[in-house]
Coordinates of C-alpha atoms in Angstrom, one line a residue:
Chain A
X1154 CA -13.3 -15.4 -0.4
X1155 CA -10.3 -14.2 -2.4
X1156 CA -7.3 -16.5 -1.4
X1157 CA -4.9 -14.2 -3.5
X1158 CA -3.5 -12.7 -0.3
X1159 CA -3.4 -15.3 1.7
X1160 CA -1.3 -17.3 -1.5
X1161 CA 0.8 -14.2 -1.1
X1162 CA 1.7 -14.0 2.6
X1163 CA 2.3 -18.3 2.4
X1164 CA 4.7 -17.6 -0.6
X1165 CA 7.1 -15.5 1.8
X1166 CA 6.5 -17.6 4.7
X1167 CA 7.5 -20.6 3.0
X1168 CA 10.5 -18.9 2.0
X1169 CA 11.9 -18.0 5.3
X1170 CA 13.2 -21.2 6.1
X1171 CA 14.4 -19.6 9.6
X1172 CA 10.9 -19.1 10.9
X1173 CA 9.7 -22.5 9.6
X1174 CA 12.3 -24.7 11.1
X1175 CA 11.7 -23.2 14.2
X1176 CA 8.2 -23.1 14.6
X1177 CA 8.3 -26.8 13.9
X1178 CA 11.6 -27.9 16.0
X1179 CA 10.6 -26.0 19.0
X1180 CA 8.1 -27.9 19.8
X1181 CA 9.5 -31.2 18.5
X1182 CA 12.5 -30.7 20.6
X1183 CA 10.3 -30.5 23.9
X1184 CA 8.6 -33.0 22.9
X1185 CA 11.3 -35.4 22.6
X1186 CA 12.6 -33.9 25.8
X1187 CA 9.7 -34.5 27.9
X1188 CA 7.5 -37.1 26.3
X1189 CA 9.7 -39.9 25.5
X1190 CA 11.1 -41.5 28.5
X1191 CA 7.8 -41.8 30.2
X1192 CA 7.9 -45.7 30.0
X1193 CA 3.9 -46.2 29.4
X1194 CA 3.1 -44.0 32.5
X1195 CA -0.7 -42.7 33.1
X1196 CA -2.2 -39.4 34.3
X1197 CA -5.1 -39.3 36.4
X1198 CA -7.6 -39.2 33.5
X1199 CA -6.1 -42.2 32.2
X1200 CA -4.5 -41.4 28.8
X1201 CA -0.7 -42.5 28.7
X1202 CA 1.5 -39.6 29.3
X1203 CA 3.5 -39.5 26.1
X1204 CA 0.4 -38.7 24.8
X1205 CA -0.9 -35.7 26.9
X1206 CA 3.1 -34.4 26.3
X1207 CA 2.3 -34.8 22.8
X1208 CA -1.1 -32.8 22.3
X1209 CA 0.4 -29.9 25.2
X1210 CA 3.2 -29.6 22.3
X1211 CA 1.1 -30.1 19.6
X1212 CA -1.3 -27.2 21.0
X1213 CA 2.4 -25.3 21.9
X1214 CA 3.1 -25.5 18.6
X1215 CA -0.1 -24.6 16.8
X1216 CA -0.2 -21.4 19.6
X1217 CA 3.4 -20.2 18.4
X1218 CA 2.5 -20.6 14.8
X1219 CA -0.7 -18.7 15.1
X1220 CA 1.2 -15.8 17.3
X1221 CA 4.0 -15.6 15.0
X1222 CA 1.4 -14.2 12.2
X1223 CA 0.7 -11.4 14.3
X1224 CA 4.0 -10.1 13.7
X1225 CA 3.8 -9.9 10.4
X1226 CA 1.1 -6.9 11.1
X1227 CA 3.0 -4.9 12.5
X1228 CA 5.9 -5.0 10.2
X1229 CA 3.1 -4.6 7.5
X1230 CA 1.2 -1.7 9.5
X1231 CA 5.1 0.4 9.7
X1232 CA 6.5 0.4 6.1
X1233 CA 2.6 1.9 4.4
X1234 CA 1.8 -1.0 2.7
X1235 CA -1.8 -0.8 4.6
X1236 CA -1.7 2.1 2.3
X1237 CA -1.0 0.3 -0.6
X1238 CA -3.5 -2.1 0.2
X1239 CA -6.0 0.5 0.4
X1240 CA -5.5 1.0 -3.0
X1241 CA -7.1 -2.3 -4.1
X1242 CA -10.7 -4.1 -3.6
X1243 CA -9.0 -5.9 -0.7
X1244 CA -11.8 -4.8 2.1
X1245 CA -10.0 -4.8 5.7
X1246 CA -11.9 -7.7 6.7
X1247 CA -11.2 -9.5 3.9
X1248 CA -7.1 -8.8 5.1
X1249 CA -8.0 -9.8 9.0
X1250 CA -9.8 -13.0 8.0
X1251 CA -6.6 -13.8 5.8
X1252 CA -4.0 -13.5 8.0
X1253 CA -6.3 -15.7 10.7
X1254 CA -6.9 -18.4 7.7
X1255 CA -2.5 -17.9 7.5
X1256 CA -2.4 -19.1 11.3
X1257 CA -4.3 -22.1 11.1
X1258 CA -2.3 -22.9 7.7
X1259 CA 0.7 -22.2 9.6
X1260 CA 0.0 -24.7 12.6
X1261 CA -0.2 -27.8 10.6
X1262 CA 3.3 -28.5 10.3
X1263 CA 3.8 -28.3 13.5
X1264 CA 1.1 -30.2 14.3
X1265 CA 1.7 -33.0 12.2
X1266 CA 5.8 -33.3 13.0
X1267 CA 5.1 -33.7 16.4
X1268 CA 2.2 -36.3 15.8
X1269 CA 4.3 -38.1 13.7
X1270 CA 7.3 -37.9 16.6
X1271 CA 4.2 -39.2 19.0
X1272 CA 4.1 -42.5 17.2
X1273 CA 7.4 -43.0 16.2
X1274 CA 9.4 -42.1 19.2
X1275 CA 6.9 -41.3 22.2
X1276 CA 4.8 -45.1 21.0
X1277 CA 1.7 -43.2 21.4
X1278 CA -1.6 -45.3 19.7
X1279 CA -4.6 -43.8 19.2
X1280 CA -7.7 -44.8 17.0
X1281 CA -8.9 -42.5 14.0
X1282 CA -11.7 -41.0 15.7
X1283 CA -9.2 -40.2 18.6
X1284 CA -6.7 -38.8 16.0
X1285 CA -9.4 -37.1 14.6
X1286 CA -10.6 -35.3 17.6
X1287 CA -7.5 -34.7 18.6
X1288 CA -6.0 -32.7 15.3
X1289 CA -9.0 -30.6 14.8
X1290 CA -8.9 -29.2 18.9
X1291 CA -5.2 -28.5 18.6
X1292 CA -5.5 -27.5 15.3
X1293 CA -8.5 -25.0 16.1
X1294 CA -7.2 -24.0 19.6
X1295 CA -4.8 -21.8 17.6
X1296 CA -7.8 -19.8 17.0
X1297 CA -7.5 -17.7 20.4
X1298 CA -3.9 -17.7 19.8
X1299 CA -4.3 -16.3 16.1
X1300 CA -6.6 -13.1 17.8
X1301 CA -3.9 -12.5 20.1
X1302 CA -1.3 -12.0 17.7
X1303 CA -3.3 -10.2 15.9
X1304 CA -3.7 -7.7 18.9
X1305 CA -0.3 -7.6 19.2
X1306 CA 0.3 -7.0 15.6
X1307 CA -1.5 -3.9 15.9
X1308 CA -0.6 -2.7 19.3
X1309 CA 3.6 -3.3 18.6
X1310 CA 6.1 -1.9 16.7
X1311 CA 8.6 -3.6 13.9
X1312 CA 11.2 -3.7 16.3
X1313 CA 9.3 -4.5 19.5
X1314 CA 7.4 -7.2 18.1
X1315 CA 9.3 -10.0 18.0
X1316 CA 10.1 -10.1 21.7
X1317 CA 7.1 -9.2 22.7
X1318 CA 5.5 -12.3 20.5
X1319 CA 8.1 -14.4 21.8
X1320 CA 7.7 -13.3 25.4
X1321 CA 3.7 -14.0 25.4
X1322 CA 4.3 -17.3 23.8
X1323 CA 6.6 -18.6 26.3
X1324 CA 5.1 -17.0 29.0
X1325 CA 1.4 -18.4 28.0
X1326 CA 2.9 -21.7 27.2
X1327 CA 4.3 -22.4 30.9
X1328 CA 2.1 -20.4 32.7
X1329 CA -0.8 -22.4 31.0
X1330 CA 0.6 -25.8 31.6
X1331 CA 1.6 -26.8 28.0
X1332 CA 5.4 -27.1 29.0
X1333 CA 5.1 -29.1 32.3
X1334 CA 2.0 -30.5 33.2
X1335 CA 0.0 -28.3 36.1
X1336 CA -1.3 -31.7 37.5
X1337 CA 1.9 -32.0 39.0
X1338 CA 2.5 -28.1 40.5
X1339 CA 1.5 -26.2 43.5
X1340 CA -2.0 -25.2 44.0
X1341 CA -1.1 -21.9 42.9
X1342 CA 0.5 -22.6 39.8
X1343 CA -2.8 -23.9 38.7
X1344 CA -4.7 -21.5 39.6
X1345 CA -2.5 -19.2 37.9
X1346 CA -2.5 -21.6 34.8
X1347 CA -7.0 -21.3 35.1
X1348 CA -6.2 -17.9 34.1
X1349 CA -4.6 -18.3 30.6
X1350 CA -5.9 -19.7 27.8
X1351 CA -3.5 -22.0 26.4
X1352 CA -4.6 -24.3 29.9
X1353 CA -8.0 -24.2 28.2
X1354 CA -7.2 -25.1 24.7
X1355 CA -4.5 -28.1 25.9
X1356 CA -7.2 -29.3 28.5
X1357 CA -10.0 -29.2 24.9
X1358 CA -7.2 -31.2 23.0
X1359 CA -6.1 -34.0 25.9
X1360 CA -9.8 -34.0 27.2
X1361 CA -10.5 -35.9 23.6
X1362 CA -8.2 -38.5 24.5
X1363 CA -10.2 -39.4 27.8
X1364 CA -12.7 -41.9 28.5
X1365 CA -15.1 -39.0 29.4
X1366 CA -14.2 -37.4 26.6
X1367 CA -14.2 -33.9 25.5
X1368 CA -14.6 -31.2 28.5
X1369 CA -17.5 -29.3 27.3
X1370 CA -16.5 -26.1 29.9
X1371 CA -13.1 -26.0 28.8
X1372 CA -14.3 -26.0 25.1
X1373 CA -16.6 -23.3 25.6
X1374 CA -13.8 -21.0 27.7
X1375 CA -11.3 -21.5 25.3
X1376 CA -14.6 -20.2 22.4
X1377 CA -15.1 -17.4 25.3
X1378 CA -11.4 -16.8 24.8
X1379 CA -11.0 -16.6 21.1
X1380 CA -14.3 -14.3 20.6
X1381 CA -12.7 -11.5 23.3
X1382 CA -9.4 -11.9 22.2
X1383 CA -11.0 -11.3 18.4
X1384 CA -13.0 -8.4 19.3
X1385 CA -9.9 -6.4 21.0
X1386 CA -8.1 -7.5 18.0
X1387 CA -10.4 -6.5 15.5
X1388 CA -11.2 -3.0 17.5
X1389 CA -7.4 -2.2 17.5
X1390 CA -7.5 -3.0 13.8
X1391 CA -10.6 -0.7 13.0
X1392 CA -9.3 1.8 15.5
X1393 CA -5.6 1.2 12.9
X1394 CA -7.4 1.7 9.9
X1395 CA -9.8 4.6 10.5
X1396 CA -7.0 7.0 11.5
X1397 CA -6.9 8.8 8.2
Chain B
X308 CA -33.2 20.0 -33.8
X309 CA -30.2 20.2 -31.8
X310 CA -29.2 17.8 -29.4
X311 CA -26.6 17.9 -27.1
X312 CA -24.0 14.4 -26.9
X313 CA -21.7 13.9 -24.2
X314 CA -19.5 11.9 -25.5
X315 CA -17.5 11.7 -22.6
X316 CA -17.8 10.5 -19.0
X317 CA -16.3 12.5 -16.3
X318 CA -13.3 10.3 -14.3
X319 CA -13.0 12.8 -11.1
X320 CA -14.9 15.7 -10.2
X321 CA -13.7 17.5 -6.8
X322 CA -15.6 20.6 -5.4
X323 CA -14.8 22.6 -3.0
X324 CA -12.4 20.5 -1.5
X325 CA -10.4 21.6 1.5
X326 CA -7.7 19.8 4.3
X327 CA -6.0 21.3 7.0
X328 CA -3.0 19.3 9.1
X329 CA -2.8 21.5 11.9
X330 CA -1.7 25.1 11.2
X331 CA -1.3 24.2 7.8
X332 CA -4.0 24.4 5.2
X333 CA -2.8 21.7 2.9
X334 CA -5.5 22.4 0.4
X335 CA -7.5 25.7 0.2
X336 CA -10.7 24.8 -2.2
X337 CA -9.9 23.0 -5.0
X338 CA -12.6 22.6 -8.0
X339 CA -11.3 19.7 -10.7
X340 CA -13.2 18.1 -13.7
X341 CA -11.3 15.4 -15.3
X342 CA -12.8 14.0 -18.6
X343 CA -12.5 10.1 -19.1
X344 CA -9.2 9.9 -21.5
X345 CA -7.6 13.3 -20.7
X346 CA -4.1 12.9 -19.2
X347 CA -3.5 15.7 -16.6
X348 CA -0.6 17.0 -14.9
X349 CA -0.4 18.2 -11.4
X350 CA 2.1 20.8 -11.2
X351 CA 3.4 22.3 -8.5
X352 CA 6.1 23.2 -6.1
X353 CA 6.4 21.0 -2.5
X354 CA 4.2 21.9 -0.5
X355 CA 1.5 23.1 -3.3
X356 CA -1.4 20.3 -2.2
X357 CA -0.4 18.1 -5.1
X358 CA 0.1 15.4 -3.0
X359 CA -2.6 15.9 -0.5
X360 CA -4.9 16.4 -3.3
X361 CA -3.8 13.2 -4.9
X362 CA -4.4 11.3 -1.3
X363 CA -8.0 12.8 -0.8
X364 CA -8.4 11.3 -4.6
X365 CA -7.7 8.3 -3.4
X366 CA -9.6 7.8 -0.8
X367 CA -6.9 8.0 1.6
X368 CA -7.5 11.0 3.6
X369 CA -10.6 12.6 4.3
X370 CA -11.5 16.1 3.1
X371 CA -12.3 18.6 5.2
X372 CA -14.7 20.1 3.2
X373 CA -16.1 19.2 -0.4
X374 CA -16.9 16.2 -2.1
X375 CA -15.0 13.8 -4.4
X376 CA -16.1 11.6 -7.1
X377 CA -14.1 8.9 -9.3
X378 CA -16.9 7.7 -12.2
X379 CA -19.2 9.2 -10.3
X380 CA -18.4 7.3 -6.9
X381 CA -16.6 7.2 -3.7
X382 CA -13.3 7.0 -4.0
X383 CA -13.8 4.1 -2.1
X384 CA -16.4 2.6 -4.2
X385 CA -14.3 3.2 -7.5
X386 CA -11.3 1.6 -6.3
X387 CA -13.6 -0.9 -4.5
X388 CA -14.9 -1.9 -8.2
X389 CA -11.1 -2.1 -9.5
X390 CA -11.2 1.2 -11.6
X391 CA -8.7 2.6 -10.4
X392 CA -4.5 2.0 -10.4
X393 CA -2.2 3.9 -8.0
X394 CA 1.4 4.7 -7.7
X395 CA 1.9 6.6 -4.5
X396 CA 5.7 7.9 -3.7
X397 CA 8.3 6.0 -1.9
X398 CA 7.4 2.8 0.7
X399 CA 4.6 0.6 1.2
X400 CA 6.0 -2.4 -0.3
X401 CA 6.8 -5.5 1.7
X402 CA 10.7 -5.8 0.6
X403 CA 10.9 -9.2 1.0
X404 CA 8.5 -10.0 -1.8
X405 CA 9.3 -10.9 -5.1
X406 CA 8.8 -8.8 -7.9
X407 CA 6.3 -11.5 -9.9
X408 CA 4.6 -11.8 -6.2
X409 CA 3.7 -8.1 -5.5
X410 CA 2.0 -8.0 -9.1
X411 CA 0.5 -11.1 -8.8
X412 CA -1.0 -10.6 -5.9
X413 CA -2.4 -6.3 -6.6
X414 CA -3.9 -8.9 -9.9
X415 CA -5.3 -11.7 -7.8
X416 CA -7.0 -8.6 -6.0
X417 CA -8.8 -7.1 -8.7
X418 CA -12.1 -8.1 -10.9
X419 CA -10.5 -7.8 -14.4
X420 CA -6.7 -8.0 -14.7
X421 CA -4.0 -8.2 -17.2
X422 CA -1.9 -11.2 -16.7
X423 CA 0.9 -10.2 -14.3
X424 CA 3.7 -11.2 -16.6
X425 CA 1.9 -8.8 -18.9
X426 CA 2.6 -6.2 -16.9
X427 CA 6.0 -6.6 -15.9
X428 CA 6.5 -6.3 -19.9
X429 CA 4.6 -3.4 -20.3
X430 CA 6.6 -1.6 -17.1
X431 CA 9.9 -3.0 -19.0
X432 CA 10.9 -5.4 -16.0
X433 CA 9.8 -8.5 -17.7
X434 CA 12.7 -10.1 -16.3
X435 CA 13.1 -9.3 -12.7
X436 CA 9.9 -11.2 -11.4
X437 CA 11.8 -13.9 -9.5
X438 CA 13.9 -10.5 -7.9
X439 CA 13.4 -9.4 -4.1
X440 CA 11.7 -6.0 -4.1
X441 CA 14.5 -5.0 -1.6
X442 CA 17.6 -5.8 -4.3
X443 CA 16.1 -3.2 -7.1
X444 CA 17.5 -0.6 -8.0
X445 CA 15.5 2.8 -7.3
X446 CA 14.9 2.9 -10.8
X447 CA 13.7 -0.5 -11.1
X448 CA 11.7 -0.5 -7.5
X449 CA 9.6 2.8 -9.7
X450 CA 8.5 0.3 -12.2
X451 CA 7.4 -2.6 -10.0
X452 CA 4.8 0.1 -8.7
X453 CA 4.5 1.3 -12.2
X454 CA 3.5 -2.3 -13.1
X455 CA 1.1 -2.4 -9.9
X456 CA -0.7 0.3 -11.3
X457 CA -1.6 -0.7 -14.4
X458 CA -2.0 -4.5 -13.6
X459 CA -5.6 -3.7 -12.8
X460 CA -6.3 -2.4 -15.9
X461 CA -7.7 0.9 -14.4
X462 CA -9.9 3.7 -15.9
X463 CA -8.0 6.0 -14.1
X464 CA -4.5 5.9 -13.3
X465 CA -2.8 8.3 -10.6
X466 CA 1.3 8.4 -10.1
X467 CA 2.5 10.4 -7.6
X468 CA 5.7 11.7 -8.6
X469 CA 6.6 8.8 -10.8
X470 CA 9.7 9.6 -11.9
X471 CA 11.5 10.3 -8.3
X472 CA 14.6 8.5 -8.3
X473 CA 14.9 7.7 -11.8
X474 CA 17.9 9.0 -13.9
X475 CA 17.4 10.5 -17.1
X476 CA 17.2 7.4 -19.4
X477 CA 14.9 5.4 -16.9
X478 CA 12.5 8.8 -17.3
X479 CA 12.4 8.5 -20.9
X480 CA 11.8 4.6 -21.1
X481 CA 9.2 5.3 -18.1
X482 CA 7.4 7.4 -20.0
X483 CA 7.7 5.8 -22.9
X484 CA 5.6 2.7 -21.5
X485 CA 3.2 5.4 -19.4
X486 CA 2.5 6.6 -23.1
X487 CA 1.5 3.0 -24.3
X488 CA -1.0 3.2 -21.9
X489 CA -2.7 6.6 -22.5
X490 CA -2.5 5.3 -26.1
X491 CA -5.2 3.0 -24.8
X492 CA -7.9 5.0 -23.8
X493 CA -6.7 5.3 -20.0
X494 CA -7.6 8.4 -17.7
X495 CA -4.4 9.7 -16.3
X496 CA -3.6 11.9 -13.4
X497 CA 0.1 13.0 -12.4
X498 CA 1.9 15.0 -10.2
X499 CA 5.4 16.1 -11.1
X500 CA 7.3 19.0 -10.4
X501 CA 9.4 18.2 -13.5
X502 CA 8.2 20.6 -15.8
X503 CA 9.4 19.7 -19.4
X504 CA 7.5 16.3 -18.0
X505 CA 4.4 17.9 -17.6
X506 CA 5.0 20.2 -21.3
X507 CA 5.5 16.7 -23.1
X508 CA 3.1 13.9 -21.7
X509 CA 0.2 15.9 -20.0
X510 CA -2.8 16.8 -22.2
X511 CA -3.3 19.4 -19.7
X512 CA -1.6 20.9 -17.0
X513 CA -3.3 21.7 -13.6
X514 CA -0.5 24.4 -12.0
X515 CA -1.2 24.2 -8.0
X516 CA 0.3 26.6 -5.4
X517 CA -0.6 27.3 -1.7
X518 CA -3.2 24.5 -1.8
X519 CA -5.3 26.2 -4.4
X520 CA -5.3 25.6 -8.5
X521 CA -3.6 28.5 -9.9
X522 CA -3.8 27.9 -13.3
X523 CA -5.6 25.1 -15.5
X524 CA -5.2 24.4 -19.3
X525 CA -3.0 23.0 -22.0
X526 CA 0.8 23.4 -21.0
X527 CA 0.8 26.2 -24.2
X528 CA -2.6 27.9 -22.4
X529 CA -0.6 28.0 -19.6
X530 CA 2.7 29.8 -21.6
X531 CA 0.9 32.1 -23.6
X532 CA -2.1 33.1 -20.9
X533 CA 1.0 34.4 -18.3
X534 CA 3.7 36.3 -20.9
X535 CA 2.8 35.6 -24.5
X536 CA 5.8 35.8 -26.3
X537 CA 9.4 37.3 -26.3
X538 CA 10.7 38.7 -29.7
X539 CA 14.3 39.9 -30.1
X540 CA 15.4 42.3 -33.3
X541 CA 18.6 43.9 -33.9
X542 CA 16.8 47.5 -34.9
X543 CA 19.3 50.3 -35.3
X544 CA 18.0 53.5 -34.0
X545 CA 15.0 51.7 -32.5
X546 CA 12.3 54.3 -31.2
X547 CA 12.3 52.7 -27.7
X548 CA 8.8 54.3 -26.9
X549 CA 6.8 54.1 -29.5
X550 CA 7.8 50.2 -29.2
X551 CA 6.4 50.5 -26.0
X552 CA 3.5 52.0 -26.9
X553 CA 2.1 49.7 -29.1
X554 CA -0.5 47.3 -28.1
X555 CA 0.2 44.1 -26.4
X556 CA 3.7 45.1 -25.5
X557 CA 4.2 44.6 -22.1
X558 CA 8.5 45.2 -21.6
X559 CA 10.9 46.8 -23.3
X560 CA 14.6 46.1 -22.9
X561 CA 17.4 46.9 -24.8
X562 CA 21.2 45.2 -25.5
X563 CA 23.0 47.7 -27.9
X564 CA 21.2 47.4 -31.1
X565 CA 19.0 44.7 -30.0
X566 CA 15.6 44.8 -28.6
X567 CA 13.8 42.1 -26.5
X568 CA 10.2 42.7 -26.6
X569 CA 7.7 40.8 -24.3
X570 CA 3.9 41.1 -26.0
X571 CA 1.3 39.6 -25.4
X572 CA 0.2 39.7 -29.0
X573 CA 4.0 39.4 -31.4
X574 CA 1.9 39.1 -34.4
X575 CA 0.9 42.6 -34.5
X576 CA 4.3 44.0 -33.2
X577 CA 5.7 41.4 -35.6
X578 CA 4.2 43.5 -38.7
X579 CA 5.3 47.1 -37.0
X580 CA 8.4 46.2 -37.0
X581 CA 8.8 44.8 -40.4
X582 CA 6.5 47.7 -41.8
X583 CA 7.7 50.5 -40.0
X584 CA 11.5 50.0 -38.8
X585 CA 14.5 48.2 -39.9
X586 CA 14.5 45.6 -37.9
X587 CA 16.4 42.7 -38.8
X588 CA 17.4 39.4 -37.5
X589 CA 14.4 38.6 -35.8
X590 CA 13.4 35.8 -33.4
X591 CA 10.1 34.8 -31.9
X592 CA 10.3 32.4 -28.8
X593 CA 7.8 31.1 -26.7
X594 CA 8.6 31.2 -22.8
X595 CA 8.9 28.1 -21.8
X596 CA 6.6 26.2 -18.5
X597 CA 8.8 27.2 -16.1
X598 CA 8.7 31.0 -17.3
X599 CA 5.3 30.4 -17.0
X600 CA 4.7 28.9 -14.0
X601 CA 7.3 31.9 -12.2
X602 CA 5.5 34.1 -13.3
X603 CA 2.0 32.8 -11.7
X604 CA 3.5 31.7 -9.0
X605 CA 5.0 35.2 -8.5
X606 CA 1.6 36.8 -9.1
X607 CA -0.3 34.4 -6.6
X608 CA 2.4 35.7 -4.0
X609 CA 1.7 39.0 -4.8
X610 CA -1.9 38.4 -4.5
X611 CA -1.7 36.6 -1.0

């Protein structure tokens, strides 16, 4: 696959500092918040709860990252440069599957800066296969997350994207339990939480961390998840791209 | 034996081709042959096509009617296979992108490229690739997609309206470096409504009005087919009539002594008048494009 654009888009992203620091001090900040003072306490399932705080902000912060690159369609979509793209071998697809690679790439610092807060301030201790497991399900949980903001990347405009990213990540993020864990909430709030997806990706990531290990039906909603959300996205993008 | 050799390929054929937006029929049935290595003009007031034209060309809007072939292709395909290098009019840049970045990256995206520093020299910007897009000049911002163009190293090379924005000096450097680049062999297709650019960089001038090709040649076809040639002689006396009368004289005006003739053929009324009259102080002048292109355009009105 030709990685040009993908080098191009990671360039400029890089370069706004703004959008970096926050996509990795958002989460670190809750994190900090929420999974420090815990003072070796245990969910239910057993794993300590500075660590499920850690993998729900982990996952937080993968989602954001992987929404925030939907914004960048839009703002793409408005000025022509689809047009300008048009004019080179770059097939459509090609650009989709680029800007979904540019999610994952941009949920690893988030990832990894609240990992490395896990350890050094939450004294969270996990062996390498738990590590393991643990990275790749919050790493690819943004997957979901990347075909929602690329639906919103083509539904939005310039100036409404922003808030409405924003706005779906937060909402998504509580809702879905990431922020505060649902274990504790109403019945309803769980429910409610059922219905999102970000519950489904955080219950993949802390389910690796358990003695029963990963939760096969919450792996294979959160796969159900990221093949509809792709499929509106990728209709919104064909239905974008045919309109000549 | 005779054989026949075509020595050249044919970059863009369009037959027939027709768009309508709306009410308004953008293009009315447009036939084009373009020769690999010809550099062609696309004349024409707003609102002729041109641009329309140029965007069916490209593959980016559909005709209605008729086909369209680039190297004997899709538009799609062609530009698909990297042979072709576009420079549409203003926007459709990302503004926050560096200069070295955009070119890089239209490089990175095609099968055979020039190096991109390469092209920044060739455009004349070799030193603003570390630049945001969005702190150029409109001068300079013309050159970045100049240098996006011919990055690819393209068969065929369409600008649309190249030159908008650019002041008088930046036009001549502009087409100074577009020149380097026909000098190599490339197909080139313009559209301008700057006449004297079309007179001194097209090989031939395709003169669009109403959606339709109006006229088609060299830029002096396209001067001597519509009003030949004006002479002006101080003839004292000057039999105003029989100067009228004589073949391939189309006007006759008079200021005093001096006559202005417009013929179609001045040689001949060249030798009447030195043969038969005492005309003196003559001048033979061409009309120039934009005489030219009046006049069709006036005829096509009258027509529609």
């Amino acid at each position: 696959m030709n990685l040009a654009y993908l080098r191009f888009d990671l360039r400029r992203m890089v370069r706004n500092k703004r959008l970096m620091i926050f996509s990795i001090l958002m989460p670190l900040a809750l994190f900090l918040v929420f999974g420090t003072h815990t003072e070796g306490a245990r969910m239910d399932t057993g794993i300590t709860a500075a660590a499920y705080v850690m993998v729900s902000m982990a996952m937080f912060g993968s989602m954001s990252a992987a929404m925030s690159s939907g914004g960048a369609i839009a703002t793409e979509r408005d000025g022509g440069w689809n047009r300008t793209l048009r004019l080179t071998p770059l097939k459509p697809y090609a650009y989709v599957a680029s800007k979904v690679l540019l999610s994952l790439v941009l949920a690893i610092a988030p990832l990894v800066a609240v990992f490395v807060a896990g350890v050094a301030a939450g004294g969270v201790r996990l062996d390498t296969g738990q590590w393991t497991m643990v990275a790749l399900t919050s790493w690819l949980g943004a997957l979901p997350f990347a075909g929602l903001g690329l639906i919103i990347g083509y539904v939005a405009t310039p100036d409404s994207v922003q808030p409405i990213t924003g706005l779906t990540t937060m909402m998504v993020a509580a809702f879905g339990g990431l922020w505060l864990p649902v274990e504790n909430m109403p019945d309803v709030m769980r429910d409610i939480a059922r219905l999102t997806p970000a519950y489904w990706t955080g219950q993949t990531a802390r389910s690796t961390l358990t003695s029963a290990g990963i939760d096969s039906r919450a792996l294979l909603v959160v796969l159900a998840w990221t093949l509809v959300l792709g499929y509106i996205g990728l209709r919104r993008f064909r239905a974008d791209t045919a309109r000549a | 034996m005779t054989t026949t050799m075509t020595t050249t390929t044919t970059a863009v054929r369009l037959t027939g081709v027709t768009r309508r937006y709306g009410a308004v029929q953008a293009v009315a049935g447009v036939d084009l042959i373009i020769g690999s290595g010809e550099v062609v003009a696309i004349l024409g007031p707003n609102g002729a096509g041109k641009s329309t034209t140029i965007e069916m060309l490209l593959g980016l809007v559909r005709p209605d009617h008729g086909s369209i072939q680039v190297y004997g292709q899709s538009p799609y395909d062609a530009i698909a296979a990297g042979r072709v290098g576009a420079m549409l009019q203003s926007g459709g840049i990302i503004e926050d992108a560096k200069v070295g970045e955009l070119v890089g990256l239209v490089a990175g995206l095609h099968p055979k490229p020039m190096p991109a520093h390469e092209a920044l020299e060739r455009a004349g910007i070799a030193d603003l690739g570390d630049r945001v897009f969005r702190t150029l000049s409109g001068g300079q911002k013309q050159r970045v997609r100049f240098a996006m163009a011919i990055v690819p190293q393209p068969d065929l090379i369409v600008l649309d309206e190249p030159t908008t924005g650019m002041d008088v000096e930046t036009r001549r450097a502009f087409w100074q470096a577009m020149h380097a680049e026909t000098a190599r062999g490339r197909t080139v297709l313009f559209a301008t409504h700057y006449l004297d650019e079309a007179d001194s960089y097209a090989d031939r001038v395709v003169l669009m009005r109403h959606g339709r090709v109006v006229a088609d040649g060299t830029a002096s076809e396209i001067k001597a087919g519509v009003s030949g040639r004006t002479i002006r002689a101080t003839v004292p006396d000057a039999d105003l009539g029989r100067l009228a009368a004589l073949d391939g004289v189309s006007t006759v005006e008079t200021r005093g002594d001096v006559v202005l003739l417009q013929c179609a053929d001045s040689d001949r009324v060249l030798r009447h008048l030195l043969d038969h009259t005492t005309a003196h102080d003559i001048e033979v002048w061409s009309p120039d494009l934009e005489d030219a292109v009046l006049a069709l355009s006036d005829a096509e009105e009258a027509v529609a």
